[in-house]
Amino acid sequence: MHALARHDSAGISGHRRCVSAADRGRRSDPSERRRRSLLRLDRELGKRNYRNALTIARQLQGKPGGLAGFGSANQVAGSGRQKVVLEEGNDQPLGEEDIFMCTQHEAGHFLVAYLLGVLPKEYKVLKRGNSSQDQFAGGTVKFVGFEFLREVPDLDTLNESIGSTESSYRVNKRCISSKTFNNFSCVILGGLVAELISFGYSEGLHSDVDKLERVMRWLGLTESAVKPHVKWASLNTAFILHHHHETRLQLAKAMCSGKSIGSCINIIENSLHQK
């Protein structure tokens, strides 16, 4: 009996060692480490601990088994000529093609932001049956670090305050860093550029263009500064998305399925790794 008990005990111990070794193997796998870290990121986002989520992303940035794509975008240095054709929406209920376009639009925002090192914190894509003058007003992606948008007034208020002391005070006291402004400009144009690359035209750009215009006026940019900046941001965004076409398609599918932010990031990383 004792000999049998010792044998059984040894067998159980050996089994535990095998399980432990297998578990260690999974833990050491880079993709598994990234998956677990992104689950932590999702939990922080779910609790609205956005700074903690950003810290996790930055800790993983560029590390083996981490986030190779986060903030890794190659960018253009100067401004260039960019012709953009603007089309008006038809104010009709959305069909499959419209929903696909909307998803590409939001994926453009998401991917450009991620590759520039801006962390998405939540998103929503448009569903069948929605209708509005701006067809994609129902879809959105929100980001950590763009909280300054809450301070930006509407265009009517900005127009009324042009040239006033209040306007000068606002520009001087509430400015943002040039890096944040450049990133925001590219991210806000990401949806428009994704549509132009995919379809050759855009129907969902109205609110994005208005938002960029509001921020530029809020910061006090002159007309001579606005034109080259918008040209550069358009070219830079097109450059980024052109080089990551397949990644954007995979991301759009994930967003259409309602995947979590962490799962979407994992899909981006896996796609980049396959290149």
PDB file of C-alpha atoms in Angstrom:
ATOM      1  CA  MET A   1       0.000   0.000   0.000  1.00  0.00           C
ATOM      2  CA  HIS A   2       2.736   2.436   0.982  1.00  0.00           C
ATOM      3  CA  ALA A   3       4.742   1.591  -2.148  1.00  0.00           C
ATOM      4  CA  LEU A   4       1.653   2.162  -4.302  1.00  0.00           C
ATOM      5  CA  ALA A   5       0.949   5.456  -2.555  1.00  0.00           C
ATOM      6  CA  ARG A   6       4.493   6.601  -3.134  1.00  0.00           C
ATOM      7  CA  HIS A   7       4.209   5.629  -6.811  1.00  0.00           C
ATOM      8  CA  ASP A   8       0.940   7.544  -7.211  1.00  0.00           C
ATOM      9  CA  SER A   9       2.419  10.542  -5.445  1.00  0.00           C
ATOM     10  CA  ALA A  10       5.410  10.502  -7.755  1.00  0.00           C
ATOM     11  CA  GLY A  11       3.095  10.274 -10.763  1.00  0.00           C
ATOM     12  CA  ILE A  12       1.079  13.279  -9.613  1.00  0.00           C
ATOM     13  CA  SER A  13       4.246  15.235  -8.914  1.00  0.00           C
ATOM     14  CA  GLY A  14       5.578  14.419 -12.370  1.00  0.00           C
ATOM     15  CA  HIS A  15       2.276  15.489 -13.931  1.00  0.00           C
ATOM     16  CA  ARG A  16       2.430  18.784 -12.071  1.00  0.00           C
ATOM     17  CA  ARG A  17       5.957  19.365 -13.312  1.00  0.00           C
ATOM     18  CA  CYS A  18       4.792  18.765 -16.904  1.00  0.00           C
ATOM     19  CA  VAL A  19       1.838  21.122 -16.511  1.00  0.00           C
ATOM     20  CA  SER A  20       4.071  23.726 -14.891  1.00  0.00           C
ATOM     21  CA  ALA A  21       6.582  23.464 -17.739  1.00  0.00           C
ATOM     22  CA  ALA A  22       3.808  23.822 -20.317  1.00  0.00           C
ATOM     23  CA  ASP A  23       2.437  26.826 -18.446  1.00  0.00           C
ATOM     24  CA  ARG A  24       5.886  28.407 -18.330  1.00  0.00           C
ATOM     25  CA  GLY A  25       6.198  27.803 -22.053  1.00  0.00           C
ATOM     26  CA  ARG A  26       2.954  29.627 -22.728  1.00  0.00           C
ATOM     27  CA  ARG A  27       3.974  32.487 -20.453  1.00  0.00           C
ATOM     28  CA  SER A  28       7.311  32.865 -22.250  1.00  0.00           C
ATOM     29  CA  ASP A  29       5.658  32.979 -25.681  1.00  0.00           C
ATOM     30  CA  PRO A  30       5.805  36.623 -26.892  1.00  0.00           C
ATOM     31  CA  SER A  31       2.302  36.606 -28.360  1.00  0.00           C
ATOM     32  CA  GLU A  32       0.877  35.169 -25.130  1.00  0.00           C
ATOM     33  CA  ARG A  33       2.661  37.803 -23.028  1.00  0.00           C
ATOM     34  CA  ARG A  34       1.249  40.523 -25.259  1.00  0.00           C
ATOM     35  CA  ARG A  35      -2.236  39.034 -25.069  1.00  0.00           C
ATOM     36  CA  ARG A  36      -2.152  39.004 -21.257  1.00  0.00           C
ATOM     37  CA  SER A  37      -0.847  42.569 -21.139  1.00  0.00           C
ATOM     38  CA  LEU A  38      -3.598  43.745 -23.475  1.00  0.00           C
ATOM     39  CA  LEU A  39      -6.189  42.099 -21.244  1.00  0.00           C
ATOM     40  CA  ARG A  40      -4.825  44.284 -18.433  1.00  0.00           C
ATOM     41  CA  LEU A  41      -5.059  47.289 -20.740  1.00  0.00           C
ATOM     42  CA  ASP A  42      -8.691  46.447 -21.533  1.00  0.00           C
ATOM     43  CA  ARG A  43      -9.487  46.191 -17.824  1.00  0.00           C
ATOM     44  CA  GLU A  44      -8.002  49.634 -17.169  1.00  0.00           C
ATOM     45  CA  LEU A  45      -9.945  51.120 -20.085  1.00  0.00           C
ATOM     46  CA  GLY A  46     -13.112  49.468 -18.792  1.00  0.00           C
ATOM     47  CA  LYS A  47     -12.567  51.195 -15.446  1.00  0.00           C
ATOM     48  CA  ARG A  48     -11.829  54.485 -17.257  1.00  0.00           C
ATOM     49  CA  ASN A  49      -8.303  54.472 -15.859  1.00  0.00           C
ATOM     50  CA  TYR A  50      -7.015  55.873 -19.138  1.00  0.00           C
ATOM     51  CA  ARG A  51      -3.640  57.006 -17.824  1.00  0.00           C
ATOM     52  CA  ASN A  52      -2.965  53.543 -16.409  1.00  0.00           C
ATOM     53  CA  ALA A  53      -3.896  52.018 -19.765  1.00  0.00           C
ATOM     54  CA  LEU A  54      -1.531  54.406 -21.529  1.00  0.00           C
ATOM     55  CA  THR A  55       1.238  53.496 -19.081  1.00  0.00           C
ATOM     56  CA  ILE A  56       0.767  49.815 -19.921  1.00  0.00           C
ATOM     57  CA  ALA A  57       0.982  50.586 -23.647  1.00  0.00           C
ATOM     58  CA  ARG A  58       4.138  52.657 -23.187  1.00  0.00           C
ATOM     59  CA  GLN A  59       5.760  49.979 -21.040  1.00  0.00           C
ATOM     60  CA  LEU A  60       5.175  47.487 -23.852  1.00  0.00           C
ATOM     61  CA  GLN A  61       6.266  49.891 -26.592  1.00  0.00           C
ATOM     62  CA  GLY A  62       9.037  48.466 -28.766  1.00  0.00           C
ATOM     63  CA  LYS A  63       9.801  45.549 -26.436  1.00  0.00           C
ATOM     64  CA  PRO A  64       9.973  41.838 -27.419  1.00  0.00           C
ATOM     65  CA  GLY A  65       6.513  40.420 -26.945  1.00  0.00           C
ATOM     66  CA  GLY A  66       5.245  43.975 -26.603  1.00  0.00           C
ATOM     67  CA  LEU A  67       3.831  46.572 -28.967  1.00  0.00           C
ATOM     68  CA  ALA A  68       6.155  46.939 -31.924  1.00  0.00           C
ATOM     69  CA  GLY A  69       3.685  49.092 -33.845  1.00  0.00           C
ATOM     70  CA  PHE A  70       2.730  51.593 -31.148  1.00  0.00           C
ATOM     71  CA  GLY A  71       4.230  54.943 -32.171  1.00  0.00           C
ATOM     72  CA  SER A  72       6.296  53.317 -34.927  1.00  0.00           C
ATOM     73  CA  ALA A  73       4.912  55.179 -37.956  1.00  0.00           C
ATOM     74  CA  ASN A  74       7.380  56.492 -40.495  1.00  0.00           C
ATOM     75  CA  GLN A  75       6.341  60.038 -41.331  1.00  0.00           C
ATOM     76  CA  VAL A  76       7.016  62.547 -44.081  1.00  0.00           C
ATOM     77  CA  ALA A  77       9.179  65.499 -43.140  1.00  0.00           C
ATOM     78  CA  GLY A  78       7.759  68.298 -45.262  1.00  0.00           C
ATOM     79  CA  SER A  79       4.544  69.466 -46.859  1.00  0.00           C
ATOM     80  CA  GLY A  80       3.297  68.295 -50.217  1.00  0.00           C
ATOM     81  CA  ARG A  81       0.476  68.814 -52.656  1.00  0.00           C
ATOM     82  CA  GLN A  82      -2.639  66.827 -51.875  1.00  0.00           C
ATOM     83  CA  LYS A  83      -5.808  67.138 -53.931  1.00  0.00           C
ATOM     84  CA  VAL A  84      -8.913  66.040 -52.014  1.00  0.00           C
ATOM     85  CA  VAL A  85     -12.317  65.598 -53.665  1.00  0.00           C
ATOM     86  CA  LEU A  86     -15.195  66.288 -51.276  1.00  0.00           C
ATOM     87  CA  GLU A  87     -18.567  64.691 -51.916  1.00  0.00           C
ATOM     88  CA  GLU A  88     -21.886  65.436 -50.193  1.00  0.00           C
ATOM     89  CA  GLY A  89     -23.797  62.635 -48.426  1.00  0.00           C
ATOM     90  CA  ASN A  90     -27.215  61.643 -49.797  1.00  0.00           C
ATOM     91  CA  ASP A  91     -29.050  61.507 -46.420  1.00  0.00           C
ATOM     92  CA  GLN A  92     -30.343  57.973 -47.025  1.00  0.00           C
ATOM     93  CA  PRO A  93     -30.526  54.907 -44.750  1.00  0.00           C
ATOM     94  CA  LEU A  94     -27.242  53.050 -44.801  1.00  0.00           C
ATOM     95  CA  GLY A  95     -26.715  49.875 -46.791  1.00  0.00           C
ATOM     96  CA  GLU A  96     -23.914  47.308 -46.591  1.00  0.00           C
ATOM     97  CA  GLU A  97     -21.522  49.427 -48.680  1.00  0.00           C
ATOM     98  CA  ASP A  98     -22.139  52.489 -46.507  1.00  0.00           C
ATOM     99  CA  ILE A  99     -21.548  50.519 -43.315  1.00  0.00           C
ATOM    100  CA  PHE A 100     -18.339  49.110 -44.810  1.00  0.00           C
ATOM    101  CA  MET A 101     -17.218  52.651 -45.657  1.00  0.00           C
ATOM    102  CA  CYS A 102     -18.029  53.820 -42.134  1.00  0.00           C
ATOM    103  CA  THR A 103     -15.975  50.988 -40.652  1.00  0.00           C
ATOM    104  CA  GLN A 104     -13.031  51.850 -42.902  1.00  0.00           C
ATOM    105  CA  HIS A 105     -13.401  55.468 -41.778  1.00  0.00           C
ATOM    106  CA  GLU A 106     -13.194  54.624 -38.063  1.00  0.00           C
ATOM    107  CA  ALA A 107     -10.411  52.094 -38.659  1.00  0.00           C
ATOM    108  CA  GLY A 108      -8.455  54.881 -40.366  1.00  0.00           C
ATOM    109  CA  HIS A 109      -8.708  57.029 -37.231  1.00  0.00           C
ATOM    110  CA  PHE A 110      -7.785  54.092 -34.977  1.00  0.00           C
ATOM    111  CA  LEU A 111      -4.793  52.841 -36.992  1.00  0.00           C
ATOM    112  CA  VAL A 112      -3.201  56.238 -37.632  1.00  0.00           C
ATOM    113  CA  ALA A 113      -3.489  57.073 -33.941  1.00  0.00           C
ATOM    114  CA  TYR A 114      -1.984  53.785 -32.812  1.00  0.00           C
ATOM    115  CA  LEU A 115       0.951  54.002 -35.200  1.00  0.00           C
ATOM    116  CA  LEU A 116       1.613  57.570 -34.017  1.00  0.00           C
ATOM    117  CA  GLY A 117       1.613  56.459 -30.374  1.00  0.00           C
ATOM    118  CA  VAL A 118      -1.864  57.759 -29.481  1.00  0.00           C
ATOM    119  CA  LEU A 119      -3.912  55.209 -27.531  1.00  0.00           C
ATOM    120  CA  PRO A 120      -7.567  54.676 -28.539  1.00  0.00           C
ATOM    121  CA  LYS A 121      -9.788  54.378 -25.464  1.00  0.00           C
ATOM    122  CA  GLU A 122     -13.192  53.527 -26.963  1.00  0.00           C
ATOM    123  CA  TYR A 123     -14.912  53.287 -30.328  1.00  0.00           C
ATOM    124  CA  LYS A 124     -18.281  52.807 -31.954  1.00  0.00           C
ATOM    125  CA  VAL A 125     -19.106  51.901 -35.549  1.00  0.00           C
ATOM    126  CA  LEU A 126     -22.328  52.734 -37.331  1.00  0.00           C
ATOM    127  CA  LYS A 127     -25.061  50.108 -37.656  1.00  0.00           C
ATOM    128  CA  ARG A 128     -27.622  49.475 -40.373  1.00  0.00           C
ATOM    129  CA  GLY A 129     -30.620  51.801 -40.393  1.00  0.00           C
ATOM    130  CA  ASN A 130     -28.900  54.950 -39.129  1.00  0.00           C
ATOM    131  CA  SER A 131     -29.318  58.092 -41.200  1.00  0.00           C
ATOM    132  CA  SER A 132     -28.081  61.662 -40.851  1.00  0.00           C
ATOM    133  CA  GLN A 133     -26.744  64.514 -42.933  1.00  0.00           C
ATOM    134  CA  ASP A 134     -23.249  63.577 -41.831  1.00  0.00           C
ATOM    135  CA  GLN A 135     -23.545  59.865 -42.485  1.00  0.00           C
ATOM    136  CA  PHE A 136     -20.837  58.793 -40.075  1.00  0.00           C
ATOM    137  CA  ALA A 137     -21.791  60.949 -37.107  1.00  0.00           C
ATOM    138  CA  GLY A 138     -22.890  57.746 -35.343  1.00  0.00           C
ATOM    139  CA  GLY A 139     -19.401  56.221 -35.548  1.00  0.00           C
ATOM    140  CA  THR A 140     -16.569  57.467 -33.388  1.00  0.00           C
ATOM    141  CA  VAL A 141     -13.170  56.687 -31.905  1.00  0.00           C
ATOM    142  CA  LYS A 142     -11.970  58.463 -28.761  1.00  0.00           C
ATOM    143  CA  PHE A 143      -8.356  58.766 -27.657  1.00  0.00           C
ATOM    144  CA  VAL A 144      -6.232  59.265 -24.568  1.00  0.00           C
ATOM    145  CA  GLY A 145      -4.476  62.635 -24.760  1.00  0.00           C
ATOM    146  CA  PHE A 146      -7.058  64.544 -26.790  1.00  0.00           C
ATOM    147  CA  GLU A 147      -8.984  65.785 -23.760  1.00  0.00           C
ATOM    148  CA  PHE A 148      -8.202  69.371 -24.797  1.00  0.00           C
ATOM    149  CA  LEU A 149     -11.079  69.054 -27.295  1.00  0.00           C
ATOM    150  CA  ARG A 150     -13.498  69.690 -24.445  1.00  0.00           C
ATOM    151  CA  GLU A 151     -12.130  73.249 -24.224  1.00  0.00           C
ATOM    152  CA  VAL A 152     -12.502  74.042 -27.930  1.00  0.00           C
ATOM    153  CA  PRO A 153     -15.650  76.153 -28.573  1.00  0.00           C
ATOM    154  CA  ASP A 154     -17.865  75.893 -31.649  1.00  0.00           C
ATOM    155  CA  LEU A 155     -17.068  77.814 -34.818  1.00  0.00           C
ATOM    156  CA  ASP A 156     -19.666  80.525 -34.182  1.00  0.00           C
ATOM    157  CA  THR A 157     -18.090  81.356 -30.822  1.00  0.00           C
ATOM    158  CA  LEU A 158     -14.621  81.362 -32.360  1.00  0.00           C
ATOM    159  CA  ASN A 159     -15.744  83.652 -35.183  1.00  0.00           C
ATOM    160  CA  GLU A 160     -17.237  86.108 -32.698  1.00  0.00           C
ATOM    161  CA  SER A 161     -14.047  86.253 -30.634  1.00  0.00           C
ATOM    162  CA  ILE A 162     -11.554  86.713 -33.486  1.00  0.00           C
ATOM    163  CA  GLY A 163      -9.375  89.711 -32.770  1.00  0.00           C
ATOM    164  CA  SER A 164     -10.634  90.143 -29.212  1.00  0.00           C
ATOM    165  CA  THR A 165      -8.519  90.146 -26.051  1.00  0.00           C
ATOM    166  CA  GLU A 166     -10.333  87.013 -24.906  1.00  0.00           C
ATOM    167  CA  SER A 167      -9.263  85.208 -28.065  1.00  0.00           C
ATOM    168  CA  SER A 168      -5.599  86.123 -27.566  1.00  0.00           C
ATOM    169  CA  TYR A 169      -5.774  85.000 -23.936  1.00  0.00           C
ATOM    170  CA  ARG A 170      -7.256  81.664 -24.969  1.00  0.00           C
ATOM    171  CA  VAL A 171      -4.541  80.986 -27.510  1.00  0.00           C
ATOM    172  CA  ASN A 172      -1.719  81.933 -25.148  1.00  0.00           C
ATOM    173  CA  LYS A 173      -2.983  80.140 -22.042  1.00  0.00           C
ATOM    174  CA  ARG A 174      -4.553  76.999 -23.480  1.00  0.00           C
ATOM    175  CA  CYS A 175      -2.083  75.944 -26.122  1.00  0.00           C
ATOM    176  CA  ILE A 176      -1.084  72.317 -26.687  1.00  0.00           C
ATOM    177  CA  SER A 177       2.268  70.887 -27.705  1.00  0.00           C
ATOM    178  CA  SER A 178       3.174  70.832 -31.386  1.00  0.00           C
ATOM    179  CA  LYS A 179       3.483  67.032 -31.216  1.00  0.00           C
ATOM    180  CA  THR A 180      -0.046  66.680 -29.854  1.00  0.00           C
ATOM    181  CA  PHE A 181      -1.376  69.086 -32.485  1.00  0.00           C
ATOM    182  CA  ASN A 182       0.425  67.265 -35.307  1.00  0.00           C
ATOM    183  CA  ASN A 183      -0.790  63.876 -34.073  1.00  0.00           C
ATOM    184  CA  PHE A 184      -4.347  65.152 -33.689  1.00  0.00           C
ATOM    185  CA  SER A 185      -4.327  66.616 -37.210  1.00  0.00           C
ATOM    186  CA  CYS A 186      -3.271  63.297 -38.737  1.00  0.00           C
ATOM    187  CA  VAL A 187      -5.629  61.226 -36.593  1.00  0.00           C
ATOM    188  CA  ILE A 188      -8.652  63.427 -37.370  1.00  0.00           C
ATOM    189  CA  LEU A 189      -7.886  63.134 -41.098  1.00  0.00           C
ATOM    190  CA  GLY A 190      -7.352  59.367 -40.839  1.00  0.00           C
ATOM    191  CA  GLY A 191     -10.998  58.575 -41.539  1.00  0.00           C
ATOM    192  CA  LEU A 192     -11.195  60.820 -44.577  1.00  0.00           C
ATOM    193  CA  VAL A 193      -7.937  59.516 -46.033  1.00  0.00           C
ATOM    194  CA  ALA A 194      -8.922  55.879 -45.419  1.00  0.00           C
ATOM    195  CA  GLU A 195     -12.099  56.445 -47.433  1.00  0.00           C
ATOM    196  CA  LEU A 196     -10.246  58.194 -50.242  1.00  0.00           C
ATOM    197  CA  ILE A 197      -7.722  55.349 -50.455  1.00  0.00           C
ATOM    198  CA  SER A 198     -10.431  52.672 -50.401  1.00  0.00           C
ATOM    199  CA  PHE A 199     -13.151  54.287 -52.521  1.00  0.00           C
ATOM    200  CA  GLY A 200     -11.658  57.330 -54.266  1.00  0.00           C
ATOM    201  CA  TYR A 201     -14.074  59.718 -52.522  1.00  0.00           C
ATOM    202  CA  SER A 202     -15.450  60.444 -49.059  1.00  0.00           C
ATOM    203  CA  GLU A 203     -18.931  60.936 -47.641  1.00  0.00           C
ATOM    204  CA  GLY A 204     -18.198  61.107 -43.925  1.00  0.00           C
ATOM    205  CA  LEU A 205     -15.769  63.958 -43.508  1.00  0.00           C
ATOM    206  CA  HIS A 206     -17.907  66.918 -42.411  1.00  0.00           C
ATOM    207  CA  SER A 207     -17.566  66.715 -38.629  1.00  0.00           C
ATOM    208  CA  ASP A 208     -13.868  65.804 -38.831  1.00  0.00           C
ATOM    209  CA  VAL A 209     -13.012  68.782 -41.031  1.00  0.00           C
ATOM    210  CA  ASP A 210     -15.059  71.086 -38.796  1.00  0.00           C
ATOM    211  CA  LYS A 211     -13.261  69.783 -35.716  1.00  0.00           C
ATOM    212  CA  LEU A 212      -9.823  70.360 -37.258  1.00  0.00           C
ATOM    213  CA  GLU A 213     -10.828  73.866 -38.324  1.00  0.00           C
ATOM    214  CA  ARG A 214     -12.062  74.652 -34.805  1.00  0.00           C
ATOM    215  CA  VAL A 215      -8.795  73.506 -33.228  1.00  0.00           C
ATOM    216  CA  MET A 216      -6.680  75.518 -35.665  1.00  0.00           C
ATOM    217  CA  ARG A 217      -8.706  78.661 -34.992  1.00  0.00           C
ATOM    218  CA  TRP A 218      -8.607  78.002 -31.251  1.00  0.00           C
ATOM    219  CA  LEU A 219      -4.811  77.850 -31.439  1.00  0.00           C
ATOM    220  CA  GLY A 220      -4.724  81.083 -33.426  1.00  0.00           C
ATOM    221  CA  LEU A 221      -3.163  79.723 -36.626  1.00  0.00           C
ATOM    222  CA  THR A 222      -3.050  82.210 -39.468  1.00  0.00           C
ATOM    223  CA  GLU A 223      -4.307  81.354 -42.952  1.00  0.00           C
ATOM    224  CA  SER A 224      -0.721  81.197 -44.203  1.00  0.00           C
ATOM    225  CA  ALA A 225       0.080  78.609 -41.512  1.00  0.00           C
ATOM    226  CA  VAL A 226      -3.112  76.583 -41.969  1.00  0.00           C
ATOM    227  CA  LYS A 227      -2.625  75.659 -45.632  1.00  0.00           C
ATOM    228  CA  PRO A 228       0.843  74.058 -45.390  1.00  0.00           C
ATOM    229  CA  HIS A 229      -0.087  72.313 -42.140  1.00  0.00           C
ATOM    230  CA  VAL A 230      -3.209  70.702 -43.618  1.00  0.00           C
ATOM    231  CA  LYS A 231      -1.244  69.669 -46.718  1.00  0.00           C
ATOM    232  CA  TRP A 232       1.443  68.067 -44.567  1.00  0.00           C
ATOM    233  CA  ALA A 233      -1.085  66.299 -42.313  1.00  0.00           C
ATOM    234  CA  SER A 234      -3.000  64.972 -45.342  1.00  0.00           C
ATOM    235  CA  LEU A 235       0.152  63.693 -47.025  1.00  0.00           C
ATOM    236  CA  ASN A 236       1.535  62.188 -43.827  1.00  0.00           C
ATOM    237  CA  THR A 237      -1.731  60.397 -43.067  1.00  0.00           C
ATOM    238  CA  ALA A 238      -1.963  59.046 -46.617  1.00  0.00           C
ATOM    239  CA  PHE A 239       1.663  57.885 -46.382  1.00  0.00           C
ATOM    240  CA  ILE A 240       0.963  55.964 -43.165  1.00  0.00           C
ATOM    241  CA  LEU A 241      -2.274  54.332 -44.338  1.00  0.00           C
ATOM    242  CA  HIS A 242      -0.905  53.460 -47.782  1.00  0.00           C
ATOM    243  CA  HIS A 243       1.866  51.422 -46.153  1.00  0.00           C
ATOM    244  CA  HIS A 244      -0.552  49.566 -43.874  1.00  0.00           C
ATOM    245  CA  HIS A 245      -3.457  48.762 -46.180  1.00  0.00           C
ATOM    246  CA  GLU A 246      -3.889  45.105 -45.174  1.00  0.00           C
ATOM    247  CA  THR A 247      -3.583  45.948 -41.483  1.00  0.00           C
ATOM    248  CA  ARG A 248      -6.369  48.508 -41.820  1.00  0.00           C
ATOM    249  CA  LEU A 249      -8.645  45.955 -43.498  1.00  0.00           C
ATOM    250  CA  GLN A 250      -8.088  43.443 -40.698  1.00  0.00           C
ATOM    251  CA  LEU A 251      -8.641  46.140 -38.075  1.00  0.00           C
ATOM    252  CA  ALA A 252     -11.893  47.219 -39.743  1.00  0.00           C
ATOM    253  CA  LYS A 253     -13.203  43.640 -39.598  1.00  0.00           C
ATOM    254  CA  ALA A 254     -12.354  43.450 -35.909  1.00  0.00           C
ATOM    255  CA  MET A 255     -14.073  46.755 -35.172  1.00  0.00           C
ATOM    256  CA  CYS A 256     -17.146  45.696 -37.139  1.00  0.00           C
ATOM    257  CA  SER A 257     -17.299  42.592 -34.910  1.00  0.00           C
ATOM    258  CA  GLY A 258     -17.113  44.725 -31.767  1.00  0.00           C
ATOM    259  CA  LYS A 259     -13.706  43.482 -30.582  1.00  0.00           C
ATOM    260  CA  SER A 260     -12.185  45.154 -27.524  1.00  0.00           C
ATOM    261  CA  ILE A 261      -9.487  47.828 -27.852  1.00  0.00           C
ATOM    262  CA  GLY A 262      -6.872  45.332 -26.675  1.00  0.00           C
ATOM    263  CA  SER A 263      -8.030  42.722 -29.193  1.00  0.00           C
ATOM    264  CA  CYS A 264      -7.903  45.311 -31.989  1.00  0.00           C
ATOM    265  CA  ILE A 265      -4.362  46.246 -30.966  1.00  0.00           C
ATOM    266  CA  ASN A 266      -3.364  42.577 -30.952  1.00  0.00           C
ATOM    267  CA  ILE A 267      -4.729  42.202 -34.484  1.00  0.00           C
ATOM    268  CA  ILE A 268      -2.678  45.221 -35.590  1.00  0.00           C
ATOM    269  CA  GLU A 269       0.477  43.773 -34.027  1.00  0.00           C
ATOM    270  CA  ASN A 270      -0.074  40.331 -35.555  1.00  0.00           C
ATOM    271  CA  SER A 271      -0.645  41.895 -38.969  1.00  0.00           C
ATOM    272  CA  LEU A 272       2.510  44.005 -38.713  1.00  0.00           C
ATOM    273  CA  HIS A 273       4.486  40.940 -37.626  1.00  0.00           C
ATOM    274  CA  GLN A 274       3.375  39.053 -40.746  1.00  0.00           C
ATOM    275  CA  LYS A 275       4.867  41.662 -43.079  1.00  0.00           C
TER     276      LYS A 275
END
